PDB file of C-alpha atoms in Angstrom:
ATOM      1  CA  UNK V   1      -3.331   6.496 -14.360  1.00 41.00           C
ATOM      2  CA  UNK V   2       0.259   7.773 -13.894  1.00 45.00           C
ATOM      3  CA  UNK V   3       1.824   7.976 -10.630  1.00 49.00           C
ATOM      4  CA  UNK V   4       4.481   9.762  -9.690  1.00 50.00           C
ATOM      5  CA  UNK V   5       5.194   7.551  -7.264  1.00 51.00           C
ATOM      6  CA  UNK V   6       6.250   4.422  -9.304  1.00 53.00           C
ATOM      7  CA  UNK V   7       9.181   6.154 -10.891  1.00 53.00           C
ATOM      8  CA  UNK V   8      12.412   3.953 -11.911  1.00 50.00           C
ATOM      9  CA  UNK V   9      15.037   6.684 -12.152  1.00 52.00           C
ATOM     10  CA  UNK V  10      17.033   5.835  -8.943  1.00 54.00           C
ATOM     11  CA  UNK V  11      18.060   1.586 -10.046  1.00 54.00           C
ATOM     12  CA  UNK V  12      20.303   0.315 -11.909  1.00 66.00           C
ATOM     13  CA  UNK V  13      20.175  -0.683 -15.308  1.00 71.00           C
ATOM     14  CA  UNK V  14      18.594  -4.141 -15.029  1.00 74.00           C
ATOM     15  CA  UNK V  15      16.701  -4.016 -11.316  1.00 71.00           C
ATOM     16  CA  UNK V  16      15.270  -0.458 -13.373  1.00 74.00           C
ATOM     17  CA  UNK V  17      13.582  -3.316 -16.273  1.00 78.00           C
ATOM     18  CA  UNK V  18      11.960  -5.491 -14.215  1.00 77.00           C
ATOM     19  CA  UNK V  19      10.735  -2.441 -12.179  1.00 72.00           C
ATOM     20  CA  UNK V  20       9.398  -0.707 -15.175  1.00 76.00           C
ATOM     21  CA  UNK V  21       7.540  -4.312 -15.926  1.00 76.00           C
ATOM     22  CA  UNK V  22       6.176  -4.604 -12.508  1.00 74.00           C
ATOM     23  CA  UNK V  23       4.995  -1.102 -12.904  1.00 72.00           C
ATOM     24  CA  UNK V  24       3.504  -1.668 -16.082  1.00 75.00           C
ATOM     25  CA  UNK V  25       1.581  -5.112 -14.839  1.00 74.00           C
ATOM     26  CA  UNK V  26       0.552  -2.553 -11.805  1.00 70.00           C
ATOM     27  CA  UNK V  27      -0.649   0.099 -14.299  1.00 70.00           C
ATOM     28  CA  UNK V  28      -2.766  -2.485 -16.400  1.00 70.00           C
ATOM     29  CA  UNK V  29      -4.992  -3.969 -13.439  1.00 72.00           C
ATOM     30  CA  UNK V  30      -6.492  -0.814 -12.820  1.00 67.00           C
ATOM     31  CA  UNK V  31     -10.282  -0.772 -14.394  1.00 66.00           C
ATOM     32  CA  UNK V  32     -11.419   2.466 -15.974  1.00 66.00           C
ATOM     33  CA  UNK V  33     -13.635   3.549 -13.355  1.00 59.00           C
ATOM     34  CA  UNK V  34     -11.096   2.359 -10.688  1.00 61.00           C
ATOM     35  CA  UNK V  35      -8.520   5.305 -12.332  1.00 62.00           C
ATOM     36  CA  UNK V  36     -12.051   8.053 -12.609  1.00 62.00           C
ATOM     37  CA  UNK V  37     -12.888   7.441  -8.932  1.00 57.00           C
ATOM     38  CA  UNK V  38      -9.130   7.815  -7.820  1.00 60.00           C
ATOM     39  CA  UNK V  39      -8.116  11.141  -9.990  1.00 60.00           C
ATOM     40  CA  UNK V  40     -11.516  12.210  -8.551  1.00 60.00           C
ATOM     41  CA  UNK V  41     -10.083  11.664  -4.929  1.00 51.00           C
ATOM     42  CA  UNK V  42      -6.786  12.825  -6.253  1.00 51.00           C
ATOM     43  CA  UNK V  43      -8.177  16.369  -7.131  1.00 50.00           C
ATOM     44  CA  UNK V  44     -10.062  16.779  -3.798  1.00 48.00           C
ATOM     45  CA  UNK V  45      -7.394  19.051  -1.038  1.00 50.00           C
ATOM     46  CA  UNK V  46      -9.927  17.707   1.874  1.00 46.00           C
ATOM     47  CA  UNK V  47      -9.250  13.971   1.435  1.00 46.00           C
ATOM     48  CA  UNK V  48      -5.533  14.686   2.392  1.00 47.00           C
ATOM     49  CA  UNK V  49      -5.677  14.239   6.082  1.00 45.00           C
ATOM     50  CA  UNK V  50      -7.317  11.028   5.660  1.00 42.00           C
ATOM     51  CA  UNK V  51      -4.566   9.676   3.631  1.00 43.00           C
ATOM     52  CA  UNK V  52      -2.044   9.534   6.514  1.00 47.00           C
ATOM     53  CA  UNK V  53      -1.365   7.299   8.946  1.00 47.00           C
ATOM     54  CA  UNK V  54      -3.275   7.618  12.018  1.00 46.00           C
ATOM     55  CA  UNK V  55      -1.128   8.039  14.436  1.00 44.00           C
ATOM     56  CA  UNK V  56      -3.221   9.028  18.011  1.00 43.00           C
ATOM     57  CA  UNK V  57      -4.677   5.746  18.596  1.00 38.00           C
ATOM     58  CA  UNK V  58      -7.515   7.144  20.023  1.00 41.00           C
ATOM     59  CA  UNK V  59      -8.910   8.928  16.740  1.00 50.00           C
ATOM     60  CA  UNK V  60     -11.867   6.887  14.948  1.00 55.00           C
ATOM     61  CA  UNK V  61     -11.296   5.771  10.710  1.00 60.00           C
ATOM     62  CA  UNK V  62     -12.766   8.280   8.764  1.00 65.00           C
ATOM     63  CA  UNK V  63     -16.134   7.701   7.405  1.00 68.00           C
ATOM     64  CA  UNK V  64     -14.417   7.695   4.303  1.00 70.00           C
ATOM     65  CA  UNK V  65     -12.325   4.979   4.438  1.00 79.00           C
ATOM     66  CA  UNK V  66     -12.945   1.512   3.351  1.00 85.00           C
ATOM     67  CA  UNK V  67      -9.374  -0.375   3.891  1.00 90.00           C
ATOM     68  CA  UNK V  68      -6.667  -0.066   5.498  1.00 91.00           C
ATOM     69  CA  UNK V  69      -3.471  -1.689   6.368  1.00 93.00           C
ATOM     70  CA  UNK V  70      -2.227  -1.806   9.940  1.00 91.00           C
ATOM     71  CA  UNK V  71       0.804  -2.959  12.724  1.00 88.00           C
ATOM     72  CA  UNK V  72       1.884  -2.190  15.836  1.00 84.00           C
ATOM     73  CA  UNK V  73       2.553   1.763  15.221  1.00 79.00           C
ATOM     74  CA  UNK V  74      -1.093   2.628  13.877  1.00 82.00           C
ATOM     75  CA  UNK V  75      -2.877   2.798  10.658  1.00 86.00           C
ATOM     76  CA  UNK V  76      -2.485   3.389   7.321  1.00 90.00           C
ATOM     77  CA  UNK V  77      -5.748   4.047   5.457  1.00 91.00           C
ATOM     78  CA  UNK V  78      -5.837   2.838   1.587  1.00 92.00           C
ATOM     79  CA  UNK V  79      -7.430   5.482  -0.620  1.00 89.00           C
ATOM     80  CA  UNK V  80      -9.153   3.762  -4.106  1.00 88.00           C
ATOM     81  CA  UNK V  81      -6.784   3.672  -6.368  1.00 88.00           C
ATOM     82  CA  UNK V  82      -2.686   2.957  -6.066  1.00 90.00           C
ATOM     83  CA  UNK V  83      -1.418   2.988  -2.922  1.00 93.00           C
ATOM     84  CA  UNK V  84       2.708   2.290  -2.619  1.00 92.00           C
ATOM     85  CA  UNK V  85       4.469   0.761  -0.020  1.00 94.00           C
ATOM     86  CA  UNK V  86       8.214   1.308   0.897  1.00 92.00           C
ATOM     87  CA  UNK V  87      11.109   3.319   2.398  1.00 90.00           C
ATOM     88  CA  UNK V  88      11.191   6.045   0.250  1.00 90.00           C
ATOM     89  CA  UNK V  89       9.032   9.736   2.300  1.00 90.00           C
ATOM     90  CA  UNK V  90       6.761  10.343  -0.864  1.00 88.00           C
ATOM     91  CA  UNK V  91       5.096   6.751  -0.795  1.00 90.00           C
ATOM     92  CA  UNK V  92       1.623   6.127   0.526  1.00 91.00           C
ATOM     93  CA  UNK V  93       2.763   3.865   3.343  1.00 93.00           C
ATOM     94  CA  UNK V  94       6.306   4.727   4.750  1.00 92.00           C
ATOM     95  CA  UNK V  95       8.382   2.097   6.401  1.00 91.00           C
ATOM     96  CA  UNK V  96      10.959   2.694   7.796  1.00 88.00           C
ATOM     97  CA  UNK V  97      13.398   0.098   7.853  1.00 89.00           C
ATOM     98  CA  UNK V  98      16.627  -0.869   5.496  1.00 89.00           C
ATOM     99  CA  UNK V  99      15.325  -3.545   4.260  1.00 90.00           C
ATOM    100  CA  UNK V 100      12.105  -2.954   2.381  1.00 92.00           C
ATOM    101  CA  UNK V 101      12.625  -1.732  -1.033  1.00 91.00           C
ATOM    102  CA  UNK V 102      12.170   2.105  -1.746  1.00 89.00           C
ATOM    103  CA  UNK V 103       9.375   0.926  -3.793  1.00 89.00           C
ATOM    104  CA  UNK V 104       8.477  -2.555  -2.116  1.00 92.00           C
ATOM    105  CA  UNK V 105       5.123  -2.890  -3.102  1.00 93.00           C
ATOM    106  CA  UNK V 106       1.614  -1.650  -3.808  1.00 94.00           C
ATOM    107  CA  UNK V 107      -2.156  -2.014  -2.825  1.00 95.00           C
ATOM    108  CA  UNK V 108      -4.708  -1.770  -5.764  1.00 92.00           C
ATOM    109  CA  UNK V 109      -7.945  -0.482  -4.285  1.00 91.00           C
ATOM    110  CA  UNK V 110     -10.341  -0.981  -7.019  1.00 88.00           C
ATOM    111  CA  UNK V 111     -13.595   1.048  -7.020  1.00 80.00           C
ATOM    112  CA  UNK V 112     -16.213  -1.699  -5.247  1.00 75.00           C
ATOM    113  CA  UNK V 113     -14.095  -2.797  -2.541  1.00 69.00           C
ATOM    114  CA  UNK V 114     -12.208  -5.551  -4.315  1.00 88.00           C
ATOM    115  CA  UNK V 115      -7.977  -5.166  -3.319  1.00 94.00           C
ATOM    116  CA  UNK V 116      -5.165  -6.544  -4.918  1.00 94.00           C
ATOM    117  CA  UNK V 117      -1.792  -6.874  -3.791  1.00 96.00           C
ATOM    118  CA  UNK V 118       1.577  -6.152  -6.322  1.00 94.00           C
ATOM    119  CA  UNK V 119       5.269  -6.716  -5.275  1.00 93.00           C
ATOM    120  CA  UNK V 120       7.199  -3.713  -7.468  1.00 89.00           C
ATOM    121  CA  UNK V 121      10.196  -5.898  -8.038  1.00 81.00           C
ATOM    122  CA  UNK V 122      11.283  -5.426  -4.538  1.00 88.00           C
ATOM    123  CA  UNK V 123      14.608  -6.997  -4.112  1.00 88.00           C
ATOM    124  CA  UNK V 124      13.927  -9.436  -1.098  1.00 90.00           C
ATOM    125  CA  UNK V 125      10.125 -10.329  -1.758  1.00 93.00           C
ATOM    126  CA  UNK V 126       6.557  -9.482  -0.510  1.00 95.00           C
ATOM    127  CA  UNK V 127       4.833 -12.389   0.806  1.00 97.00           C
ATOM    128  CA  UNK V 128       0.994 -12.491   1.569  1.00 97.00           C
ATOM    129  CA  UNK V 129       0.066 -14.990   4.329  1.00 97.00           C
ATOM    130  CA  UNK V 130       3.429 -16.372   4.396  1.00 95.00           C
ATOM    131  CA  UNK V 131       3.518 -17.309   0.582  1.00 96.00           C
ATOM    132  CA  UNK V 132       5.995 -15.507  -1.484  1.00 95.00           C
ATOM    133  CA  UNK V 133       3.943 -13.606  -4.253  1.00 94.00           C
ATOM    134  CA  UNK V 134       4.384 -14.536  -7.647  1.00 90.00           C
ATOM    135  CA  UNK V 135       2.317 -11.852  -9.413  1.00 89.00           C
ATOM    136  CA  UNK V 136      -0.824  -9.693  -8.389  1.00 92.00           C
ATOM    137  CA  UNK V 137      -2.996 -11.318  -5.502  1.00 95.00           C
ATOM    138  CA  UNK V 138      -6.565 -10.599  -4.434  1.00 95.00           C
ATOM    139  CA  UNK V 139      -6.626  -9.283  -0.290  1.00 96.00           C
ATOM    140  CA  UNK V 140      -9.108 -10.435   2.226  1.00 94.00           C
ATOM    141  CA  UNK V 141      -9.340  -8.701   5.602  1.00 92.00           C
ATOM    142  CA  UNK V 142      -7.144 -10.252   7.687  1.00 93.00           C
ATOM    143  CA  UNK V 143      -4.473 -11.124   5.341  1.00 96.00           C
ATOM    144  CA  UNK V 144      -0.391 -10.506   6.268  1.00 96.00           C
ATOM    145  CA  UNK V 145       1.254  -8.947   4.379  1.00 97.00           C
ATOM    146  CA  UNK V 146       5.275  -9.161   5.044  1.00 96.00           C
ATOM    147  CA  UNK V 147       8.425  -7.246   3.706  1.00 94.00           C
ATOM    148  CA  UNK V 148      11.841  -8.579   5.665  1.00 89.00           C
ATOM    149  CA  UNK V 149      10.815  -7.942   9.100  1.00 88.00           C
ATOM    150  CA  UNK V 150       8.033  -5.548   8.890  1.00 92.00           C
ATOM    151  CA  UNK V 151       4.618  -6.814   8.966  1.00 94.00           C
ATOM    152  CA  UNK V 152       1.023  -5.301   8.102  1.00 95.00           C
ATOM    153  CA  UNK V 153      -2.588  -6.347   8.461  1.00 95.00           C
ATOM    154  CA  UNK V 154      -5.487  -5.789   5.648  1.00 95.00           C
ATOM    155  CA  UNK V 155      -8.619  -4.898   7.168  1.00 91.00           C
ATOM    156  CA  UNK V 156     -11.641  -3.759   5.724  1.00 89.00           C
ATOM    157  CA  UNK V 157     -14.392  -1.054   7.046  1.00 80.00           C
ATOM    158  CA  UNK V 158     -16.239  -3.916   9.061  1.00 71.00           C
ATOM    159  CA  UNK V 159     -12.935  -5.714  10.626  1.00 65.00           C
ATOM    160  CA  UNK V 160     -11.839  -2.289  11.843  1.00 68.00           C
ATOM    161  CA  UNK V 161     -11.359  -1.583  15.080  1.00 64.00           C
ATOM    162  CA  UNK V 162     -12.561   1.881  16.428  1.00 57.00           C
ATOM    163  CA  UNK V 163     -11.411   3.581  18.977  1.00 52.00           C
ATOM    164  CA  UNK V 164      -9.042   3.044  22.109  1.00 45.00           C
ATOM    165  CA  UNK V 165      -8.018  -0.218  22.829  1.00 42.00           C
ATOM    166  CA  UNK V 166      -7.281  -1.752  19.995  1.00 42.00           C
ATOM    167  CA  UNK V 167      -3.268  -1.191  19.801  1.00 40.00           C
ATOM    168  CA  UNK V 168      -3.199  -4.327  21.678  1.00 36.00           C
ATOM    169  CA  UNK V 169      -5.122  -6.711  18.975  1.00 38.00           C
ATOM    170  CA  UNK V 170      -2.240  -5.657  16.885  1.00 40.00           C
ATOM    171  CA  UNK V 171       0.458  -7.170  19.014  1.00 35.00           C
ATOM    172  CA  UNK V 172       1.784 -10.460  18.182  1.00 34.00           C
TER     173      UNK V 172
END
């Protein structure tokens, strides 16, 4: 599973190796059916408006969606598979802010709604729940997850909220 998304090209020489070992750690938790069911979504045009961020707080989570990360601004639904986190437009969750990392971190959505959480040798840190990660970590809804400033819940399909009102839950 490949993804154009975890490329190293724009770091220097030795931020670049311990990228390209986080990346490879990344790359070597996903299961075999975990990379089938996501080149399967990756090949189907009609998933892509799920894969945004929801940004009318009124709209409902798609049907198809089983996790999600969300703050203040909306919702980010996870798709099985990788799912990157950082600054740079062509991750899966953008944030913008000058501290996170172009490539901060990533959510591992395996196939059978088990998550894990990966800091890509960001340069200040991801910490889950306040804890500064120290290699992959299994999510449970509800869990923080923290770059510099910027924060963002996990929530499962249950722990969702749907429909208008829930902005305010997110608020801190």
């Amino acid at each position: 599973m490949g993804d154009t998304n975890l490329n190293s090209m724009h770091l220097e020489a030795p931020r670049r190796e311990e990228f390209r070992r986080a990346r490879a750690r990344l790359l070597g938790s996903c299961g075999e059916v975990t990379r089938n069911v996501a080149n399967q979504i990756h090949d189907d045009p009609s998933l892509d408006e799920s894969r945004t961020m929801i940004q009318s707080l009124e709209n409902r989570i798609p049907a198809d969606i089983e996790c999600a990360l969300m703050d203040k601004d909306g919702i980010y639904p996870l798709k099985v598979g990788l799912n990157t986190i950082g600054r740079l437009p062509d991750n899966d969750v953008v944030l913008e802010d000058p501290y996170v990392s172009r490539r901060h971190c990533a959510v591992l959505v395996h196939h059978g709604s088990n998550s894990e959480l990966h800091d890509v040798a960001s340069k200040n840190g991801t910490y889950l729940n306040g804890q500064k990660l120290s290699g992959p970590t299994p999510l449970a809804s509800g869990d923080e997850i923290r770059m510099c400033d910027r924060a963002l819940v996990y929530v499962t399909k249950p722990d969702m909220p749907q429909g208008p009102g829930y902005a305010g839950t997110l608020a801190k």
